[in-house]
CSV table of C-alpha atoms in Angstrom, one decimal:
chain,number,residue,atom,x,y,z
A,951,MET,CA,-43.1,-53.7,-30.5
A,952,ASP,CA,-45.8,-54.4,-32.7
A,953,ASP,CA,-46.6,-58.0,-34.4
A,954,HIS,CA,-45.2,-56.7,-37.7
A,955,GLN,CA,-42.0,-55.4,-36.0
A,956,ILE,CA,-41.3,-59.2,-34.1
A,957,ILE,CA,-41.4,-60.6,-37.6
A,958,GLU,CA,-39.3,-58.1,-39.2
A,959,ASP,CA,-36.8,-58.6,-36.2
A,960,PHE,CA,-36.9,-62.4,-36.5
A,961,LYS,CA,-36.0,-62.1,-39.9
A,962,ASN,CA,-32.8,-60.4,-38.8
A,963,PRO,CA,-30.0,-63.0,-37.3
A,964,THR,CA,-29.2,-60.1,-35.0
A,965,THR,CA,-32.2,-59.6,-33.4
A,966,ARG,CA,-33.7,-62.9,-33.8
A,967,ASN,CA,-33.5,-64.5,-30.4
A,968,LYS,CA,-34.8,-61.3,-28.7
A,969,ALA,CA,-37.7,-60.9,-31.5
A,970,PHE,CA,-38.8,-64.6,-30.6
A,971,ASN,CA,-38.7,-64.0,-27.1
A,972,VAL,CA,-40.9,-60.8,-26.9
A,973,LEU,CA,-43.6,-63.0,-29.2
A,974,LEU,CA,-43.2,-65.8,-26.6
A,975,GLU,CA,-43.8,-63.4,-24.0
A,976,ARG,CA,-46.7,-61.8,-25.8
A,977,TYR,CA,-48.5,-65.4,-26.8
A,978,GLN,CA,-47.4,-68.2,-24.6
A,979,GLN,CA,-50.3,-68.0,-22.2
A,980,ARG,CA,-52.8,-67.5,-24.6
A,981,ILE,CA,-52.0,-70.6,-26.9
A,982,TYR,CA,-51.5,-72.6,-23.6
A,983,TRP,CA,-55.1,-71.8,-22.5
A,984,HIS,CA,-56.9,-72.5,-26.0
A,985,ILE,CA,-54.6,-75.5,-26.0
A,986,ARG,CA,-55.6,-76.7,-22.5
A,987,LYS,CA,-59.3,-76.1,-23.2
A,988,ILE,CA,-59.0,-78.7,-25.8
A,989,LEU,CA,-57.0,-81.4,-24.4
A,990,ILE,CA,-57.7,-80.8,-20.6
A,991,ASP,CA,-54.5,-82.3,-19.2
A,992,HIS,CA,-51.5,-80.2,-18.5
A,993,ASP,CA,-48.9,-82.3,-18.9
A,994,ASP,CA,-50.7,-83.2,-22.7
A,995,THR,CA,-50.8,-79.4,-23.4
A,996,ASP,CA,-47.1,-78.5,-22.0
A,997,ASP,CA,-46.0,-81.1,-24.9
A,998,VAL,CA,-48.2,-79.4,-27.5
A,999,VAL,CA,-47.4,-75.7,-26.1
A,1000,GLN,CA,-44.0,-76.2,-27.1
A,1001,GLU,CA,-44.3,-78.0,-29.9
A,1002,VAL,CA,-46.6,-75.2,-31.5
A,1003,PHE,CA,-44.0,-72.6,-30.6
A,1004,ILE,CA,-41.0,-75.0,-32.1
A,1005,LYS,CA,-43.2,-75.0,-35.7
A,1006,VAL,CA,-43.6,-71.2,-35.4
A,1007,PHE,CA,-40.0,-70.6,-34.7
A,1008,LYS,CA,-39.1,-72.8,-37.8
A,1009,ASN,CA,-41.3,-71.3,-40.0
A,1010,LEU,CA,-41.9,-67.4,-39.1
A,1011,ASP,CA,-39.1,-66.9,-41.4
A,1012,GLY,CA,-41.5,-67.5,-44.6
A,1013,PHE,CA,-44.3,-66.1,-42.7
A,1014,ARG,CA,-45.6,-63.2,-45.4
A,1015,GLU,CA,-48.4,-62.2,-43.3
A,1016,ALA,CA,-51.2,-62.9,-45.1
A,1017,SER,CA,-52.9,-63.2,-42.0
A,1018,GLN,CA,-52.3,-61.7,-38.5
A,1019,LEU,CA,-49.6,-63.4,-36.7
A,1020,TYR,CA,-51.6,-64.3,-33.7
A,1021,THR,CA,-54.5,-66.0,-35.6
A,1022,TRP,CA,-52.0,-67.9,-37.6
A,1023,ILE,CA,-50.5,-69.1,-34.3
A,1024,TYR,CA,-53.7,-70.2,-33.2
A,1025,ARG,CA,-54.1,-72.2,-36.3
A,1026,ILE,CA,-51.1,-74.0,-35.7
A,1027,ALA,CA,-52.2,-74.7,-32.2
A,1028,THR,CA,-55.7,-75.7,-32.9
A,1029,ASN,CA,-54.6,-78.3,-35.8
A,1030,GLU,CA,-51.5,-79.4,-33.4
A,1031,ALA,CA,-53.9,-80.2,-30.4
A,1032,LEU,CA,-56.4,-81.7,-32.6
A,1033,THR,CA,-53.8,-84.0,-34.5
A,1034,PHE,CA,-52.4,-84.7,-30.8
A,1035,LEU,CA,-56.0,-86.6,-30.0
A,1036,LYS,CA,-56.3,-88.0,-33.2
A,1037,LYS,CA,-53.1,-89.4,-32.9
A,1038,ARG,CA,-53.7,-91.1,-29.3
A,1039,GLN,CA,-57.1,-92.3,-30.5
A,1040,ARG,CA,-55.2,-94.2,-33.5
A,1041,LYS,CA,-52.8,-95.6,-31.1
A,1042,GLN,CA,-55.3,-96.9,-28.4
A,1043,ALA,CA,-57.0,-97.9,-31.2
A,1044,TRP,CA,-60.3,-95.6,-29.5
A,1045,SER,CA,-63.6,-94.6,-30.6
A,1046,ILE,CA,-64.6,-90.7,-30.4
A,1047,ASP,CA,-66.6,-91.9,-27.1
A,1048,ASP,CA,-63.2,-93.4,-25.7
A,1049,VAL,CA,-61.6,-90.2,-26.2
A,1050,ASN,CA,-64.7,-88.0,-24.9
A,1051,HIS,CA,-64.4,-90.5,-21.8
A,1052,ASP,CA,-60.8,-89.8,-21.2
A,1053,LEU,CA,-61.4,-86.0,-21.6
A,1054,GLU,CA,-64.1,-86.1,-18.6
A,1055,ASN,CA,-61.9,-88.4,-16.6
A,1056,LYS,CA,-59.0,-86.1,-16.8
A,1057,LEU,CA,-61.3,-83.1,-16.2
A,1058,THR,CA,-63.1,-85.1,-12.9
A,1059,SER,CA,-59.7,-86.5,-11.7
A,1060,GLY,CA,-57.0,-84.9,-13.0
A,1061,SER,CA,-54.5,-82.5,-11.1
A,1062,TYR,CA,-54.3,-78.7,-11.8
A,1063,ILE,CA,-58.1,-78.1,-12.1
A,1064,ASP,CA,-59.6,-76.1,-9.4
A,1065,GLY,CA,-62.8,-74.8,-10.4
A,1066,ASP,CA,-65.9,-75.2,-8.7
A,1067,GLU,CA,-69.0,-77.6,-9.4
A,1068,ILE,CA,-70.7,-75.5,-12.3
A,1069,GLN,CA,-67.3,-74.5,-14.0
A,1070,VAL,CA,-66.4,-78.1,-14.2
A,1071,LYS,CA,-70.0,-79.0,-14.8
A,1072,LEU,CA,-69.6,-76.3,-17.7
A,1073,GLN,CA,-66.5,-77.9,-19.3
A,1074,LYS,CA,-68.2,-81.4,-19.5
A,1075,ALA,CA,-70.9,-79.8,-21.2
A,1076,ILE,CA,-68.3,-78.7,-24.1
A,1077,LEU,CA,-66.7,-82.1,-24.1
A,1078,THR,CA,-70.1,-83.0,-25.4
A,1079,LEU,CA,-70.1,-80.7,-28.3
A,1080,PRO,CA,-69.1,-81.7,-31.7
A,1081,GLU,CA,-65.3,-80.7,-32.7
A,1082,LYS,CA,-65.9,-77.2,-34.6
A,1083,GLN,CA,-68.4,-76.1,-32.4
A,1084,LYS,CA,-66.3,-77.0,-28.9
A,1085,LEU,CA,-63.6,-74.9,-31.0
A,1086,VAL,CA,-65.8,-71.9,-31.7
A,1087,PHE,CA,-67.5,-71.7,-28.4
A,1088,ASN,CA,-64.3,-71.5,-26.4
A,1089,MET,CA,-62.9,-69.0,-28.6
A,1090,LYS,CA,-66.0,-66.7,-28.4
A,1091,TYR,CA,-67.2,-67.5,-25.1
A,1092,PHE,CA,-63.9,-67.4,-23.0
A,1093,ASP,CA,-61.4,-65.7,-25.4
A,1094,ASP,CA,-64.2,-63.1,-26.4
A,1095,MET,CA,-62.6,-63.4,-30.3
A,1096,LYS,CA,-64.1,-61.9,-33.1
A,1097,TYR,CA,-65.9,-64.4,-35.9
A,1098,GLU,CA,-63.6,-62.9,-38.5
A,1099,GLU,CA,-60.9,-64.1,-36.4
A,1100,ILE,CA,-62.4,-67.4,-35.7
A,1101,SER,CA,-62.9,-67.5,-39.2
A,1102,GLU,CA,-59.4,-67.4,-40.3
A,1103,ILE,CA,-58.2,-70.1,-37.5
A,1104,ILE,CA,-60.4,-72.5,-38.4
A,1105,GLY,CA,-61.2,-72.0,-41.7
A,1106,THR,CA,-65.3,-71.7,-41.3
A,1107,SER,CA,-67.3,-68.6,-43.0
A,1108,VAL,CA,-68.5,-66.1,-40.1
A,1109,GLY,CA,-72.3,-67.0,-40.8
A,1110,GLY,CA,-71.3,-70.9,-40.2
A,1111,LEU,CA,-69.1,-69.9,-37.3
A,1112,LYS,CA,-72.3,-67.7,-35.7
A,1113,ALA,CA,-74.9,-70.9,-36.4
A,1114,ASN,CA,-72.2,-73.1,-34.7
A,1115,TYR,CA,-71.8,-71.0,-31.8
A,1116,HIS,CA,-75.5,-70.8,-31.3
A,1117,LEU,CA,-76.1,-74.3,-31.7
A,1118,ALA,CA,-73.3,-75.1,-28.9
A,1119,VAL,CA,-74.4,-72.1,-26.3
A,1120,LYS,CA,-78.1,-73.7,-26.8
A,1121,LYS,CA,-76.6,-77.5,-26.1
A,1122,ILE,CA,-74.6,-76.2,-23.1
A,1123,GLU,CA,-77.6,-74.2,-21.5
A,1124,GLU,CA,-79.7,-77.6,-21.5
A,1125,TYR,CA,-77.0,-79.7,-20.5
A,1126,LEU,CA,-76.4,-77.3,-17.4
A,1127,ALA,CA,-80.2,-77.4,-16.9
A,1128,GLN,CA,-80.3,-81.4,-16.2
A,1129,ASP,CA,-79.7,-82.2,-12.7
B,1442,MET,CA,-81.9,-61.5,-4.1
B,1443,ARG,CA,-85.5,-60.8,-4.2
B,1444,ILE,CA,-87.6,-61.4,-1.5
B,1445,LYS,CA,-91.4,-62.6,-2.0
B,1446,ALA,CA,-94.1,-60.5,-0.1
B,1447,SER,CA,-95.7,-63.1,2.9
B,1448,MET,CA,-99.0,-64.2,1.5
B,1449,SER,CA,-100.4,-65.2,4.9
B,1450,ASP,CA,-102.8,-62.1,5.4
B,1451,GLU,CA,-103.8,-62.1,2.2
B,1452,THR,CA,-105.1,-65.9,1.2
B,1453,PRO,CA,-107.9,-65.7,-1.1
B,1454,TYR,CA,-109.4,-69.2,0.7
B,1455,LYS,CA,-111.8,-67.2,2.9
B,1456,LYS,CA,-113.3,-70.4,3.9
B,1457,LEU,CA,-110.5,-71.3,5.9
B,1458,LYS,CA,-111.0,-68.4,8.3
B,1459,ASP,CA,-114.3,-70.2,9.2
B,1460,PRO,CA,-113.7,-71.4,13.1
B,1461,GLN,CA,-115.5,-74.4,13.0
B,1462,LEU,CA,-113.4,-75.3,10.5
B,1463,LYS,CA,-110.4,-75.7,13.2
B,1464,ASN,CA,-112.8,-78.1,15.4
B,1465,ASN,CA,-110.8,-81.3,16.0
B,1466,ILE,CA,-112.4,-84.1,14.4
B,1467,PHE,CA,-109.7,-87.3,15.7
B,1468,GLY,CA,-110.2,-88.9,19.3
B,1469,VAL,CA,-107.5,-90.3,21.4
B,1470,PRO,CA,-108.1,-93.6,23.9
B,1471,GLU,CA,-109.3,-92.4,27.3
B,1472,GLY,CA,-106.2,-91.5,29.5
B,1473,TYR,CA,-103.8,-91.6,26.5
B,1474,PHE,CA,-102.3,-88.3,27.4
B,1475,ASP,CA,-101.6,-89.0,31.2
B,1476,SER,CA,-100.4,-92.6,30.4
B,1477,LEU,CA,-97.9,-90.7,27.6
B,1478,LYS,CA,-96.7,-88.4,30.0
B,1479,GLU,CA,-95.6,-91.3,32.7
B,1480,LYS,CA,-94.0,-93.1,29.7
B,1481,THR,CA,-92.1,-90.3,28.3
B,1482,HIS,CA,-90.9,-89.3,31.9
B,1483,LEU,CA,-89.4,-92.6,32.7
B,1484,GLU,CA,-87.8,-92.6,29.7
B,1485,VAL,CA,-86.4,-88.9,29.9
B,1486,SER,CA,-85.3,-89.7,33.7
B,1487,ALA,CA,-83.4,-93.3,32.5
B,1488,GLU,CA,-81.6,-91.2,29.5
B,1489,GLU,CA,-80.9,-88.0,31.8
B,1490,ASN,CA,-77.5,-88.9,32.3
B,1491,ARG,CA,-76.3,-91.2,29.5
B,1492,PHE,CA,-73.9,-90.1,27.0
B,1493,LEU,CA,-76.1,-88.5,24.9
B,1494,LYS,CA,-76.3,-86.2,27.2
B,1495,LYS,CA,-72.3,-84.8,26.9
B,1496,GLU,CA,-72.1,-81.6,25.2
B,1497,GLN,CA,-69.2,-82.3,22.9
B,1498,LEU,CA,-71.4,-85.0,21.6
B,1499,LYS,CA,-73.7,-82.5,20.2
B,1500,LYS,CA,-71.0,-80.7,17.8
B,1501,GLY,CA,-71.3,-82.2,14.3
B,1502,VAL,CA,-68.8,-85.1,13.2
B,1503,PHE,CA,-69.3,-83.5,9.6
B,1504,ASN,CA,-67.0,-80.7,8.2
B,1505,VAL,CA,-67.0,-78.6,5.4
B,1506,PRO,CA,-64.0,-76.8,3.3
B,1507,ASP,CA,-62.9,-73.4,4.7
B,1508,GLY,CA,-65.0,-70.7,3.7
B,1509,TYR,CA,-67.4,-73.1,1.9
B,1510,PHE,CA,-70.8,-71.2,3.1
B,1511,ASP,CA,-69.3,-68.0,2.1
B,1512,LYS,CA,-68.9,-69.2,-1.6
B,1513,LEU,CA,-72.3,-71.4,-1.4
B,1514,ASN,CA,-74.4,-68.8,-1.8
B,1515,GLU,CA,-72.7,-67.2,-4.8
B,1516,LYS,CA,-72.7,-70.8,-6.6
B,1517,ILE,CA,-76.2,-71.0,-5.7
B,1518,ILE,CA,-77.1,-67.8,-7.6
B,1519,SER,CA,-74.5,-68.5,-10.5
B,1520,ALA,CA,-76.2,-71.9,-10.6
B,1521,THR,CA,-79.8,-70.3,-11.0
B,1522,SER,CA,-78.9,-67.7,-13.3
B,1523,ILE,CA,-78.0,-69.8,-15.9
B,1524,THR,CA,-81.5,-71.5,-16.5
B,1525,LYS,CA,-83.0,-68.0,-16.5
B,1526,GLU,CA,-83.7,-65.5,-19.1
B,1527,GLU,CA,-80.0,-64.3,-19.7
B,1528,GLY,CA,-78.6,-68.1,-20.1
B,1529,ILE,CA,-75.1,-68.7,-19.6
B,1530,LEU,CA,-74.0,-65.7,-21.7
B,1531,GLY,CA,-74.0,-63.0,-19.3
B,1532,ASN,CA,-72.7,-65.0,-16.4
B,1533,GLU,CA,-69.4,-64.0,-15.6
B,1534,HIS,CA,-68.8,-66.5,-13.0
B,1535,LEU,CA,-68.6,-69.5,-15.4
B,1536,LYS,CA,-66.1,-67.7,-17.6
B,1537,GLY,CA,-63.7,-68.2,-14.9
B,1538,ASN,CA,-60.9,-70.6,-15.3
B,1539,ALA,CA,-61.4,-74.0,-14.4
B,1540,PHE,CA,-57.9,-75.1,-14.7
B,1541,THR,CA,-54.5,-74.1,-13.2
B,1542,THR,CA,-51.1,-74.7,-14.0
B,1543,PRO,CA,-48.0,-75.8,-11.8
B,1544,GLU,CA,-45.9,-72.7,-10.1
B,1545,ASN,CA,-44.0,-70.5,-12.1
B,1546,TYR,CA,-45.0,-72.7,-15.3
B,1547,PHE,CA,-44.9,-69.8,-17.7
B,1548,GLU,CA,-41.8,-68.6,-16.7
B,1549,LYS,CA,-39.9,-72.0,-17.0
B,1550,LEU,CA,-41.8,-72.9,-20.5
B,1551,ASN,CA,-40.3,-69.9,-22.1
B,1552,ALA,CA,-36.8,-71.2,-21.0
B,1553,GLU,CA,-37.9,-74.7,-22.1
B,1554,ILE,CA,-38.9,-73.4,-25.8
B,1555,LEU,CA,-35.7,-71.3,-26.2
B,1556,SER,CA,-33.6,-74.3,-25.5
B,1557,LYS,CA,-35.0,-76.8,-28.1
B,1558,VAL,CA,-35.1,-74.0,-31.2
B,1559,LYS,CA,-31.9,-72.4,-30.6
B,1560,PRO,CA,-29.1,-74.9,-31.7
B,1561,GLU,CA,-31.3,-76.0,-34.7
B,1562,ALA,CA,-29.8,-75.4,-37.9
B,1563,LYS,CA,-32.4,-75.3,-40.5
B,1564,ILE,CA,-32.6,-78.4,-42.0
B,1565,ILE,CA,-34.2,-78.6,-45.8
B,1566,PRO,CA,-35.4,-81.8,-46.7
B,1567,LEU,CA,-34.0,-83.7,-49.6
B,1568,TYR,CA,-37.2,-83.4,-51.2
B,1569,GLN,CA,-36.4,-79.5,-51.4
B,1570,THR,CA,-33.3,-79.3,-52.7
B,1571,THR,CA,-32.7,-78.1,-56.5
B,1572,TRP,CA,-30.2,-81.1,-57.4
B,1573,PHE,CA,-33.1,-83.6,-56.0
B,1574,ARG,CA,-35.7,-82.2,-58.2
B,1575,SER,CA,-33.7,-82.0,-61.2
B,1576,VAL,CA,-32.9,-85.6,-61.0
B,1577,ALA,CA,-36.2,-86.1,-60.4
B,1578,ALA,CA,-37.4,-84.5,-63.0
B,1579,ALA,CA,-35.2,-86.3,-65.2
B,1580,VAL,CA,-35.8,-89.7,-64.2
B,1581,VAL,CA,-39.6,-89.0,-64.7
B,1582,LEU,CA,-38.9,-87.4,-68.5
B,1583,ILE,CA,-36.7,-90.8,-69.3
B,1584,MET,CA,-39.4,-93.3,-67.9
B,1585,VAL,CA,-42.2,-91.2,-69.8
B,1586,ALA,CA,-40.0,-91.3,-73.3
B,1587,LEU,CA,-39.3,-95.3,-72.6
B,1588,LEU,CA,-42.9,-96.0,-71.9
B,1589,SER,CA,-44.4,-94.4,-75.1
B,1590,ILE,CA,-41.7,-96.2,-77.5
B,1591,PRO,CA,-43.9,-98.2,-79.2
B,1592,LYS,CA,-43.8,-102.3,-78.7
B,1593,ASN,CA,-42.8,-104.6,-81.6
B,1594,GLU,CA,-43.3,-107.6,-79.9
B,1595,VAL,CA,-46.4,-109.5,-79.8
B,1596,SER,CA,-49.7,-108.2,-78.1
B,1597,GLU,CA,-50.0,-109.8,-74.3
B,1598,SER,CA,-53.0,-111.5,-75.2
B,1599,GLU,CA,-51.7,-113.6,-78.1
B,1600,LEU,CA,-49.1,-114.7,-76.0
B,1601,LEU,CA,-51.3,-115.9,-73.1
B,1602,SER,CA,-53.6,-117.3,-76.2
B,1603,GLU,CA,-50.3,-120.1,-75.9
B,1604,ILE,CA,-50.6,-120.9,-72.3
B,1605,SER,CA,-53.3,-122.9,-70.7
B,1606,ASP,CA,-56.3,-122.2,-68.5
B,1607,GLU,CA,-55.0,-124.2,-65.6
B,1608,ALA,CA,-51.3,-122.9,-66.0
B,1609,ILE,CA,-52.4,-119.6,-65.4
B,1610,ILE,CA,-55.1,-120.4,-62.5
B,1611,ASN,CA,-52.0,-122.4,-60.7
B,1612,TYR,CA,-49.7,-119.4,-61.2
B,1613,LEU,CA,-52.1,-116.6,-59.5
B,1614,GLU,CA,-53.1,-119.2,-57.1
B,1615,GLU,CA,-49.7,-119.7,-56.1
B,1616,ARG,CA,-48.6,-116.1,-56.1
B,1617,GLN,CA,-51.3,-115.6,-53.7
B,1618,ALA,CA,-50.6,-118.1,-51.5
B,1619,ILE,CA,-47.1,-116.5,-51.5
B,1620,GLU,CA,-48.2,-113.2,-50.6
B,1621,TYR,CA,-50.4,-114.3,-47.6
B,1622,GLU,CA,-47.7,-116.4,-46.2
B,1623,LEU,CA,-45.2,-113.4,-46.7
B,1624,LEU,CA,-47.7,-111.0,-45.2
B,1625,SER,CA,-48.4,-113.4,-42.2
B,1626,SER,CA,-45.0,-113.9,-41.3
B,1627,ILE,CA,-44.4,-110.3,-40.8
B,1628,GLU,CA,-44.3,-109.6,-37.4
B,1629,GLY,CA,-46.4,-106.4,-35.8
B,1630,LEU,CA,-47.8,-106.2,-39.2
B,1631,ASP,CA,-50.2,-103.9,-37.5
B,1632,ALA,CA,-48.2,-101.9,-35.6
B,1633,ILE,CA,-46.3,-101.2,-39.2
B,1634,LEU,CA,-49.7,-100.0,-40.9
B,1635,ASP,CA,-50.5,-98.0,-37.9
B,1636,ASN,CA,-47.3,-96.3,-38.4
B,1637,MET,CA,-48.1,-95.3,-41.5
B,1638,ILE,CA,-51.2,-94.1,-41.0
B,1639,LEU,CA,-50.0,-92.1,-38.5
B,1640,GLU,CA,-47.1,-90.8,-40.6
B,1641,GLU,CA,-50.0,-89.5,-43.2
B,1642,THR,CA,-52.0,-88.0,-40.6
B,1643,SER,CA,-48.6,-86.3,-39.8
B,1644,SER,CA,-48.7,-84.7,-43.5
B,1645,TYR,CA,-49.7,-81.3,-41.9
B,1646,SER,CA,-45.5,-80.7,-41.1
B,1647,PHE,CA,-44.9,-81.1,-44.7
B,1648,ALA,CA,-47.6,-78.6,-45.7
B,1649,LEU,CA,-46.1,-76.0,-42.9
B,1650,ASN,CA,-42.9,-76.3,-44.4
B,1651,GLU,CA,-44.3,-75.4,-47.9
B,1652,ASN,CA,-46.7,-73.1,-47.2
B,1653,PRO,CA,-46.1,-71.1,-43.9
B,1654,GLU,CA,-49.2,-69.7,-43.7
B,1655,LEU,CA,-51.2,-73.0,-43.6
B,1656,ASP,CA,-52.9,-72.5,-46.4
B,1657,TYR,CA,-54.7,-76.3,-46.1
B,1658,ASP,CA,-57.8,-77.6,-44.8
B,1659,PHE,CA,-58.5,-79.0,-41.5
B,1660,GLU,CA,-59.0,-82.6,-42.2
B,1661,TYR,CA,-60.2,-83.4,-38.8
B,1662,LEU,CA,-62.5,-80.6,-38.3
B,1663,ASP,CA,-66.1,-82.2,-39.0
B,1664,TYR,CA,-69.6,-82.1,-37.8
């Protein structure tokens, strides 16, 4: 079943549940890992990933297929994850540095983190990047996405994304070269 | 891994091969080595039967995780290759996932999401209903009509000219004091303001309802 078929079947009440099940099977893991790299913590990610798919369920009826289904879901996921961080920042009256510090703590002492030293160091390096560079780096480096797709998701020109990605790579290499 | 050729036979410093250079230029006090031998011999024999000789003590007290040395090589290679020409981009090890999930997490996740979406009927917000919009439009029209009726009464400045400056100042000061008192008496004002801000930041959900394809800007994506 391709994505178009999922959307069609979802609009029909008799096939709606089955279509949504297929959608979940297809995208839950990709979306989970995308959010996990932003939020680091498993429990936070669990909350947000559920929220994302509930939003997808509520809005898929009106989806006009101007973009691909999965870039649309990624877009919702990115927005929800960033909003989650912003809400926590406001609630705790944190600065952006506090947020990053909290994420770094979760990286070094949180549960369900299994990477070896160099992999964890890479994640720490990613945390030092500005928001957009972080997103582009994760999607390009780990998920092998095309710039055109990333552009649909975070709404920046392909040229801008390339510049952001190269900056990110440079900064991360500098970070990893430090002792 | 590349192995560098031994350089010992090809050293360019030929002068070092001069046998004279190997002569010892340092001396020791007379009979030093004889006394040293005696001294160390004594010490060794005294220690001979003591606990340091016990074999089990020679076993290290330190331990490493299982398979540590097998992974060590791989880790060093991957770490060093980062700083070389290819950088992080060609490093497959780094692309590995540093995160894990609880066991069977994804199997349970499906069920959890489905349980949350199924029983829910689609709720149409008040502001999206047709009757609400019609009433709102009518109210706006009436207000515009009322406001556009020209006033026949005396102008504001004319009215004010009849009141003394002192009275106006007193009135304004009093009003300010009341407002201040009112604000400071509200408990948890900060919390209320925080909530208002939070609600505003959640306005994306409204955008989602209005436009399912999310044609709105990301306000949080900054450089």
